[in-house]
Amino acid sequence: MHSYIKGFCINPASLYAKFISCFVFLILLSAGNFSFAALPEDHAPIGVMGDHTHKAGEIMLSYRYMYMKMDGNRDGTNNLSREEVLEDFPVTPVDMDVQMHMFGAMYAPTDYITLMFMVPYIKKSMDHVTRSGARFETNSEGFGDIKSTGLFRVFYKKDHQIHLNLGMSFPTGSIDERDDTPAADNVILPYPMQLGSGTFDLILGTTYLGKSGIFSWGGQVLGTIRLGENDRDYSLGNKIEVITWGALRLNDWVSLSSRLDWTGLQNIDGADPALNPDMVPTADPDLRSIKRLDALFGINFINQAGPKLVKGHRLAVEVGFPLYQKLRGPQLETDLIVTAGWQYAF
Ligand SMILES: [Cu+2]
């Protein structure tokens, strides 16, 4: 590149032409390098999906690791002790860990449409205690529901954008996960231990993005609507998420964010006939609804230096916890949500 610039600048005969052509060339070069530079806060906090669109022809690959810790039961907004749950059920869940590896790809055939594809791999583990004091753990692991979403840019004006999120979740995740319990070996696991919904789910939403100087902000409303019933005779509750965030750029490679995330999830419709709702609260389809408000704090990095292959990689982390949660219970409460991810567009 340097020898090319040198050659280009020296070749013209007159000093004047040399100066002009060299100046024009350097402007073009810097425009290519800087005016389209991506900034850390151009992407929403890493826990938000479908937040941004891409320019025509761009491809983005991503990986997210998500962790959720649930510890202790509640009913409504009140905490329940294990003993209180065991008054009504022979078994109570004590805590649960959910880990997810989310592989994503985005591609924009035009400036107005970005296609997004997400493949989750999920690992769940739940601890229980019985009335007799016996402890046991159940585990499930595998691919979850694959989501394919189109992001349609419907409004774009300098520092503001609105796009629609329209997609489908496919029932690729298992709803037949089994494990051993003290009652029996290889029994079907309760609803929250399953890996998918078992139904085709419609994803409908809209996202707004805004920015001004070192600040950026956004909002998203996202609904998941279950279509029909799965082959175990139930459908998970419909879900709505209302998200708002703000970010502050510290310099051209790091930004900080804070976010509020409201989740509403309905009870399960129907019931898996193999589950006994009197045994453990997690097997009761009417003890699944959630209303929760999370506060989350994040940091976004983008690498601005180095050669082409190293430049432009994004790394981000977001950590959150509920400010408010009202559960139809007894149900395990959420205590911690962590998302870490990598994104790279080319
Ligand atoms: Cu992207």
Short mmCIF file of C-alpha atoms and ligand atoms in Angstrom, two decimals:
data_model
loop_
_atom_site.label_atom_id
_atom_site.label_comp_id
_atom_site.label_asym_id
_atom_site.label_seq_id
_atom_site.Cartn_x
_atom_site.Cartn_y
_atom_site.Cartn_z
CA MET A 1 0.00 0.00 0.00
CA HIS A 2 2.77 2.47 0.95
CA SER A 3 4.73 1.94 -2.27
CA TYR A 4 1.49 2.38 -4.21
CA ILE A 5 0.79 5.75 -2.51
CA LYS A 6 4.39 6.82 -3.13
CA GLY A 7 4.21 5.82 -6.78
CA PHE A 8 0.88 7.52 -7.29
CA CYS A 9 2.06 10.75 -5.66
CA ILE A 10 5.42 10.99 -7.43
CA ASN A 11 4.51 9.98 -10.98
CA PRO A 12 2.60 13.13 -12.22
CA ALA A 13 5.01 15.54 -14.01
CA SER A 14 4.20 18.95 -12.54
CA LEU A 15 4.48 19.69 -8.85
CA TYR A 16 0.95 21.13 -8.84
CA ALA A 17 -0.64 18.01 -10.39
CA LYS A 18 1.44 15.90 -8.05
CA PHE A 19 0.14 17.78 -5.01
CA ILE A 20 -3.50 17.68 -6.14
CA SER A 21 -3.55 14.02 -7.11
CA CYS A 22 -1.75 13.03 -3.93
CA PHE A 23 -4.18 15.08 -1.82
CA VAL A 24 -7.25 13.59 -3.55
CA PHE A 25 -5.87 10.09 -3.18
CA LEU A 26 -5.20 10.51 0.55
CA ILE A 27 -8.72 11.92 1.10
CA LEU A 28 -10.20 8.90 -0.66
CA LEU A 29 -7.98 6.58 1.34
CA SER A 30 -8.92 8.16 4.69
CA ALA A 31 -12.61 8.21 3.75
CA GLY A 32 -12.38 4.49 3.13
CA ASN A 33 -10.63 3.99 6.44
CA PHE A 34 -12.38 6.35 8.81
CA SER A 35 -15.70 7.80 7.73
CA PHE A 36 -17.41 4.39 7.78
CA ALA A 37 -15.61 3.20 10.90
CA ALA A 38 -17.84 1.15 13.18
CA LEU A 39 -18.10 2.38 16.76
CA PRO A 40 -18.53 0.26 19.89
CA GLU A 41 -21.98 1.66 20.73
CA ASP A 42 -23.34 1.02 17.20
CA HIS A 43 -24.47 -2.34 18.52
CA ALA A 44 -26.91 -2.64 21.42
CA PRO A 45 -25.81 -4.37 24.65
CA ILE A 46 -24.85 -7.96 23.76
CA GLY A 47 -27.98 -9.40 25.46
CA VAL A 48 -30.21 -7.75 22.82
CA MET A 49 -30.91 -9.67 19.59
CA GLY A 50 -31.88 -8.19 16.23
CA ASP A 51 -30.91 -4.71 17.39
CA HIS A 52 -29.03 -3.56 14.30
CA THR A 53 -29.20 -3.97 10.54
CA HIS A 54 -26.38 -4.25 8.03
CA LYS A 55 -25.41 -2.55 4.76
CA ALA A 56 -26.14 -4.40 1.51
CA GLY A 57 -23.75 -7.31 1.03
CA GLU A 58 -22.49 -7.39 4.62
CA ILE A 59 -22.23 -10.65 6.55
CA MET A 60 -21.86 -10.87 10.32
CA LEU A 61 -20.98 -13.90 12.39
CA SER A 62 -21.55 -14.00 16.14
CA TYR A 63 -21.23 -16.19 19.18
CA ARG A 64 -22.84 -15.55 22.55
CA TYR A 65 -22.46 -17.36 25.83
CA MET A 66 -25.44 -16.84 28.11
CA TYR A 67 -25.74 -17.87 31.71
CA MET A 68 -28.75 -17.65 33.98
CA LYS A 69 -28.81 -18.50 37.68
CA MET A 70 -32.05 -19.24 39.47
CA ASP A 71 -32.00 -19.79 43.22
CA GLY A 72 -34.93 -20.14 45.60
CA ASN A 73 -38.67 -20.14 45.03
CA ARG A 74 -41.26 -17.41 45.11
CA ASP A 75 -44.98 -17.04 44.74
CA GLY A 76 -46.11 -13.66 43.50
CA THR A 77 -43.42 -11.32 44.79
CA ASN A 78 -42.86 -13.24 48.04
CA ASN A 79 -40.01 -15.63 48.70
CA LEU A 80 -40.97 -19.17 49.70
CA SER A 81 -38.79 -21.44 51.82
CA ARG A 82 -38.23 -25.07 50.75
CA GLU A 83 -40.38 -26.16 53.71
CA GLU A 84 -43.26 -23.98 52.52
CA VAL A 85 -43.12 -25.49 49.01
CA LEU A 86 -42.86 -29.01 50.49
CA GLU A 87 -46.14 -28.48 52.38
CA ASP A 88 -47.93 -28.65 49.01
CA PHE A 89 -45.57 -30.79 46.90
CA PRO A 90 -43.49 -33.92 47.69
CA VAL A 91 -40.57 -32.43 45.71
CA THR A 92 -39.31 -28.85 45.30
CA PRO A 93 -36.75 -27.39 42.93
CA VAL A 94 -33.97 -25.62 44.83
CA ASP A 95 -31.86 -23.97 42.14
CA MET A 96 -31.22 -24.09 38.42
CA ASP A 97 -28.41 -23.15 36.02
CA VAL A 98 -29.03 -22.48 32.35
CA GLN A 99 -26.12 -22.11 29.95
CA MET A 100 -26.55 -21.30 26.30
CA HIS A 101 -24.11 -21.17 23.40
CA MET A 102 -25.73 -19.08 20.70
CA PHE A 103 -24.29 -19.14 17.18
CA GLY A 104 -25.55 -16.41 14.89
CA ALA A 105 -25.23 -15.20 11.33
CA MET A 106 -26.58 -12.06 9.69
CA TYR A 107 -26.67 -11.17 6.01
CA ALA A 108 -28.07 -8.09 4.30
CA PRO A 109 -29.19 -8.66 0.68
CA THR A 110 -30.13 -4.94 0.56
CA ASP A 111 -29.82 -1.93 2.88
CA TYR A 112 -33.48 -2.40 3.82
CA ILE A 113 -33.48 -6.09 4.74
CA THR A 114 -31.13 -7.96 7.06
CA LEU A 115 -31.61 -11.69 7.57
CA MET A 116 -30.68 -13.17 10.92
CA PHE A 117 -30.19 -16.83 11.78
CA MET A 118 -29.59 -18.12 15.32
CA VAL A 119 -28.74 -21.61 16.55
CA PRO A 120 -28.70 -22.18 20.33
CA TYR A 121 -27.05 -25.04 22.18
CA ILE A 122 -28.47 -25.31 25.71
CA LYS A 123 -27.36 -26.97 28.93
CA LYS A 124 -29.70 -27.06 31.94
CA SER A 125 -29.24 -28.40 35.42
CA MET A 126 -31.75 -28.35 38.31
CA ASP A 127 -31.31 -29.31 41.97
CA HIS A 128 -34.21 -30.67 44.02
CA VAL A 129 -35.00 -31.73 47.54
CA THR A 130 -37.76 -34.14 48.61
CA ARG A 131 -39.90 -34.18 51.78
CA SER A 132 -37.68 -36.93 53.15
CA GLY A 133 -34.69 -34.65 52.67
CA ALA A 134 -33.17 -36.50 49.70
CA ARG A 135 -31.38 -34.29 47.15
CA PHE A 136 -31.16 -35.00 43.45
CA GLU A 137 -30.17 -33.24 40.27
CA THR A 138 -31.57 -33.52 36.75
CA ASN A 139 -29.79 -32.43 33.57
CA SER A 140 -30.67 -31.79 29.95
CA GLU A 141 -28.49 -30.73 27.06
CA GLY A 142 -28.81 -30.22 23.32
CA PHE A 143 -29.76 -27.86 20.51
CA GLY A 144 -32.62 -25.47 21.17
CA ASP A 145 -35.06 -23.87 18.75
CA ILE A 146 -33.45 -22.37 15.64
CA LYS A 147 -34.68 -18.84 14.88
CA SER A 148 -34.76 -17.16 11.52
CA THR A 149 -35.68 -13.46 11.52
CA GLY A 150 -35.90 -10.71 8.95
CA LEU A 151 -35.09 -7.17 10.03
CA PHE A 152 -36.94 -4.72 7.77
CA ARG A 153 -35.75 -1.12 7.93
CA VAL A 154 -38.86 1.04 7.65
CA PHE A 155 -37.46 4.40 8.78
CA TYR A 156 -33.97 5.83 8.44
CA LYS A 157 -32.94 9.43 8.92
CA LYS A 158 -29.37 10.37 9.85
CA ASP A 159 -29.20 9.38 13.52
CA HIS A 160 -32.51 7.52 13.83
CA GLN A 161 -33.70 4.16 12.57
CA ILE A 162 -36.75 1.96 13.02
CA HIS A 163 -36.89 -1.61 11.81
CA LEU A 164 -39.41 -4.42 12.13
CA ASN A 165 -38.37 -7.83 13.49
CA LEU A 166 -40.37 -10.55 11.78
CA GLY A 167 -39.35 -14.13 12.19
CA MET A 168 -40.02 -17.72 12.99
CA SER A 169 -38.73 -20.05 15.67
CA PHE A 170 -38.54 -23.67 14.51
CA PRO A 171 -39.21 -26.61 16.86
CA THR A 172 -35.69 -28.06 16.61
CA GLY A 173 -35.21 -28.18 20.39
CA SER A 174 -36.18 -31.37 22.21
CA ILE A 175 -39.34 -31.53 24.35
CA ASP A 176 -38.62 -35.19 25.20
CA GLU A 177 -35.67 -34.69 27.55
CA ARG A 178 -35.44 -37.42 30.19
CA ASP A 179 -33.35 -38.13 33.26
CA ASP A 180 -33.34 -40.25 36.42
CA THR A 181 -35.20 -39.13 39.57
CA PRO A 182 -35.67 -40.94 42.93
CA ALA A 183 -39.20 -41.88 41.73
CA ALA A 184 -38.10 -43.59 38.51
CA ASP A 185 -35.31 -43.87 35.97
CA ASN A 186 -35.43 -42.16 32.59
CA VAL A 187 -38.63 -40.16 33.19
CA ILE A 188 -39.78 -37.21 31.12
CA LEU A 189 -38.48 -33.96 32.67
CA PRO A 190 -40.77 -31.06 33.65
CA TYR A 191 -41.40 -28.08 31.36
CA PRO A 192 -38.52 -25.76 32.37
CA MET A 193 -35.96 -28.54 31.76
CA GLN A 194 -37.02 -29.02 28.12
CA LEU A 195 -34.90 -27.43 25.37
CA GLY A 196 -37.51 -26.20 22.92
CA SER A 197 -41.14 -25.10 22.65
CA GLY A 198 -42.17 -27.96 20.36
CA THR A 199 -44.18 -25.49 18.28
CA PHE A 200 -43.53 -23.11 15.42
CA ASP A 201 -43.41 -19.69 17.07
CA LEU A 202 -43.98 -16.37 15.38
CA ILE A 203 -41.56 -13.60 16.34
CA LEU A 204 -43.01 -10.11 15.90
CA GLY A 205 -41.44 -6.89 17.00
CA THR A 206 -40.00 -3.50 16.30
CA THR A 207 -36.74 -1.80 17.19
CA TYR A 208 -35.80 1.87 17.39
CA LEU A 209 -32.20 3.12 17.36
CA GLY A 210 -30.98 6.64 18.02
CA LYS A 211 -27.63 8.34 18.48
CA SER A 212 -26.12 11.74 19.11
CA GLY A 213 -22.42 12.32 19.58
CA ILE A 214 -21.04 9.96 22.19
CA PHE A 215 -24.54 8.79 23.21
CA SER A 216 -26.70 6.10 21.66
CA TRP A 217 -29.98 4.59 22.77
CA GLY A 218 -32.67 2.26 21.61
CA GLY A 219 -35.83 0.38 22.36
CA GLN A 220 -37.28 -2.91 21.29
CA VAL A 221 -40.64 -4.63 21.69
CA LEU A 222 -40.53 -8.32 20.84
CA GLY A 223 -43.37 -10.83 21.02
CA THR A 224 -43.23 -14.62 20.68
CA ILE A 225 -46.52 -16.19 19.69
CA ARG A 226 -46.88 -19.98 19.78
CA LEU A 227 -48.62 -21.44 16.76
CA GLY A 228 -50.69 -24.45 17.70
CA GLU A 229 -49.89 -27.24 20.13
CA ASN A 230 -46.80 -29.45 20.27
CA ASP A 231 -46.87 -33.25 20.05
CA ARG A 232 -46.85 -33.52 23.86
CA ASP A 233 -50.25 -31.77 23.96
CA TYR A 234 -49.25 -28.33 25.22
CA SER A 235 -48.00 -24.96 24.05
CA LEU A 236 -45.72 -22.70 26.04
CA GLY A 237 -47.09 -19.32 27.01
CA ASN A 238 -46.77 -16.36 24.67
CA LYS A 239 -43.96 -14.03 25.60
CA ILE A 240 -43.43 -10.28 25.37
CA GLU A 241 -40.22 -8.40 25.98
CA VAL A 242 -39.93 -4.62 26.20
CA ILE A 243 -36.36 -3.40 26.20
CA THR A 244 -34.75 0.02 26.44
CA TRP A 245 -31.08 0.89 26.64
CA GLY A 246 -28.60 3.72 26.57
CA ALA A 247 -24.89 3.66 25.81
CA LEU A 248 -22.00 6.05 26.30
CA ARG A 249 -18.87 5.91 24.13
CA LEU A 250 -15.68 6.37 26.16
CA ASN A 251 -13.41 6.32 23.09
CA ASP A 252 -13.48 4.80 19.60
CA TRP A 253 -13.05 1.24 20.93
CA VAL A 254 -15.07 1.00 24.16
CA SER A 255 -18.58 1.97 25.27
CA LEU A 256 -20.63 1.38 28.42
CA SER A 257 -24.33 0.53 28.47
CA SER A 258 -27.25 0.16 30.82
CA ARG A 259 -30.54 -1.50 29.97
CA LEU A 260 -33.99 -2.26 31.33
CA ASP A 261 -35.72 -5.43 30.15
CA TRP A 262 -39.36 -6.23 30.94
CA THR A 263 -40.40 -9.85 30.31
CA GLY A 264 -43.94 -11.14 30.42
CA LEU A 265 -44.56 -14.86 29.96
CA GLN A 266 -47.94 -16.60 30.15
CA ASN A 267 -48.75 -19.95 31.67
CA ILE A 268 -48.63 -23.12 29.58
CA ASP A 269 -51.74 -24.01 27.63
CA GLY A 270 -52.60 -27.73 27.79
CA ALA A 271 -50.41 -30.23 29.63
CA ASP A 272 -47.94 -33.04 29.00
CA PRO A 273 -49.97 -36.13 30.06
CA ALA A 274 -46.77 -37.84 31.28
CA LEU A 275 -46.16 -35.16 33.93
CA ASN A 276 -47.83 -35.23 37.34
CA PRO A 277 -48.53 -31.60 38.43
CA ASP A 278 -49.04 -32.72 42.07
CA MET A 279 -45.48 -34.08 42.32
CA VAL A 280 -43.35 -30.95 41.74
CA PRO A 281 -44.29 -27.31 40.91
CA THR A 282 -42.23 -27.42 37.66
CA ALA A 283 -44.65 -30.06 36.30
CA ASP A 284 -47.68 -27.79 36.76
CA PRO A 285 -48.57 -25.89 33.55
CA ASP A 286 -50.37 -23.23 35.61
CA LEU A 287 -47.24 -22.32 37.61
CA ARG A 288 -45.17 -20.92 34.76
CA SER A 289 -46.16 -17.28 34.27
CA ILE A 290 -43.54 -14.60 34.81
CA LYS A 291 -43.53 -10.82 35.05
CA ARG A 292 -39.99 -9.59 35.50
CA LEU A 293 -38.04 -6.36 35.15
CA ASP A 294 -34.27 -6.75 34.79
CA ALA A 295 -31.55 -4.11 35.07
CA LEU A 296 -28.44 -4.90 33.04
CA PHE A 297 -25.03 -3.27 32.69
CA GLY A 298 -22.67 -3.86 29.81
CA ILE A 299 -19.46 -2.99 28.06
CA ASN A 300 -18.84 -3.15 24.29
CA PHE A 301 -15.41 -3.28 22.67
CA ILE A 302 -14.45 -3.02 19.02
CA ASN A 303 -10.92 -3.49 17.78
CA GLN A 304 -10.00 -0.48 15.61
CA ALA A 305 -6.34 -1.34 15.00
CA GLY A 306 -4.30 -3.85 13.11
CA PRO A 307 -4.60 -5.53 9.70
CA LYS A 308 -7.94 -6.27 8.04
CA LEU A 309 -8.53 -9.69 9.60
CA VAL A 310 -7.92 -8.49 13.16
CA LYS A 311 -9.74 -5.16 12.85
CA GLY A 312 -13.47 -4.79 13.47
CA HIS A 313 -13.94 -7.67 15.88
CA ARG A 314 -16.38 -6.89 18.67
CA LEU A 315 -16.35 -8.29 22.20
CA ALA A 316 -19.04 -7.47 24.74
CA VAL A 317 -20.25 -8.49 28.18
CA GLU A 318 -23.51 -7.72 29.95
CA VAL A 319 -24.50 -8.60 33.51
CA GLY A 320 -27.97 -8.18 34.95
CA PHE A 321 -30.32 -8.98 37.78
CA PRO A 322 -34.06 -8.56 38.38
CA LEU A 323 -35.37 -5.39 40.00
CA TYR A 324 -38.86 -6.87 40.20
CA GLN A 325 -40.30 -10.31 39.59
CA LYS A 326 -43.78 -11.60 40.09
CA LEU A 327 -44.15 -15.32 39.49
CA ARG A 328 -47.11 -17.64 39.47
CA GLY A 329 -45.56 -19.99 41.99
CA PRO A 330 -44.01 -21.80 43.62
CA GLN A 331 -41.51 -21.10 40.85
CA LEU A 332 -37.75 -20.61 40.82
CA GLU A 333 -36.73 -16.96 40.80
CA THR A 334 -34.05 -15.52 38.53
CA ASP A 335 -31.04 -14.04 40.33
CA LEU A 336 -28.35 -13.42 37.72
CA ILE A 337 -28.12 -13.08 33.94
CA VAL A 338 -24.77 -12.90 32.13
CA THR A 339 -24.16 -12.62 28.40
CA ALA A 340 -20.74 -12.47 26.74
CA GLY A 341 -20.24 -12.42 23.01
CA TRP A 342 -18.15 -11.94 19.91
CA GLN A 343 -19.32 -10.38 16.66
CA TYR A 344 -17.53 -9.84 13.36
CA ALA A 345 -18.91 -8.24 10.22
CA PHE A 346 -17.27 -8.32 6.78
CU CU B 1 -25.07 -7.95 12.85
#
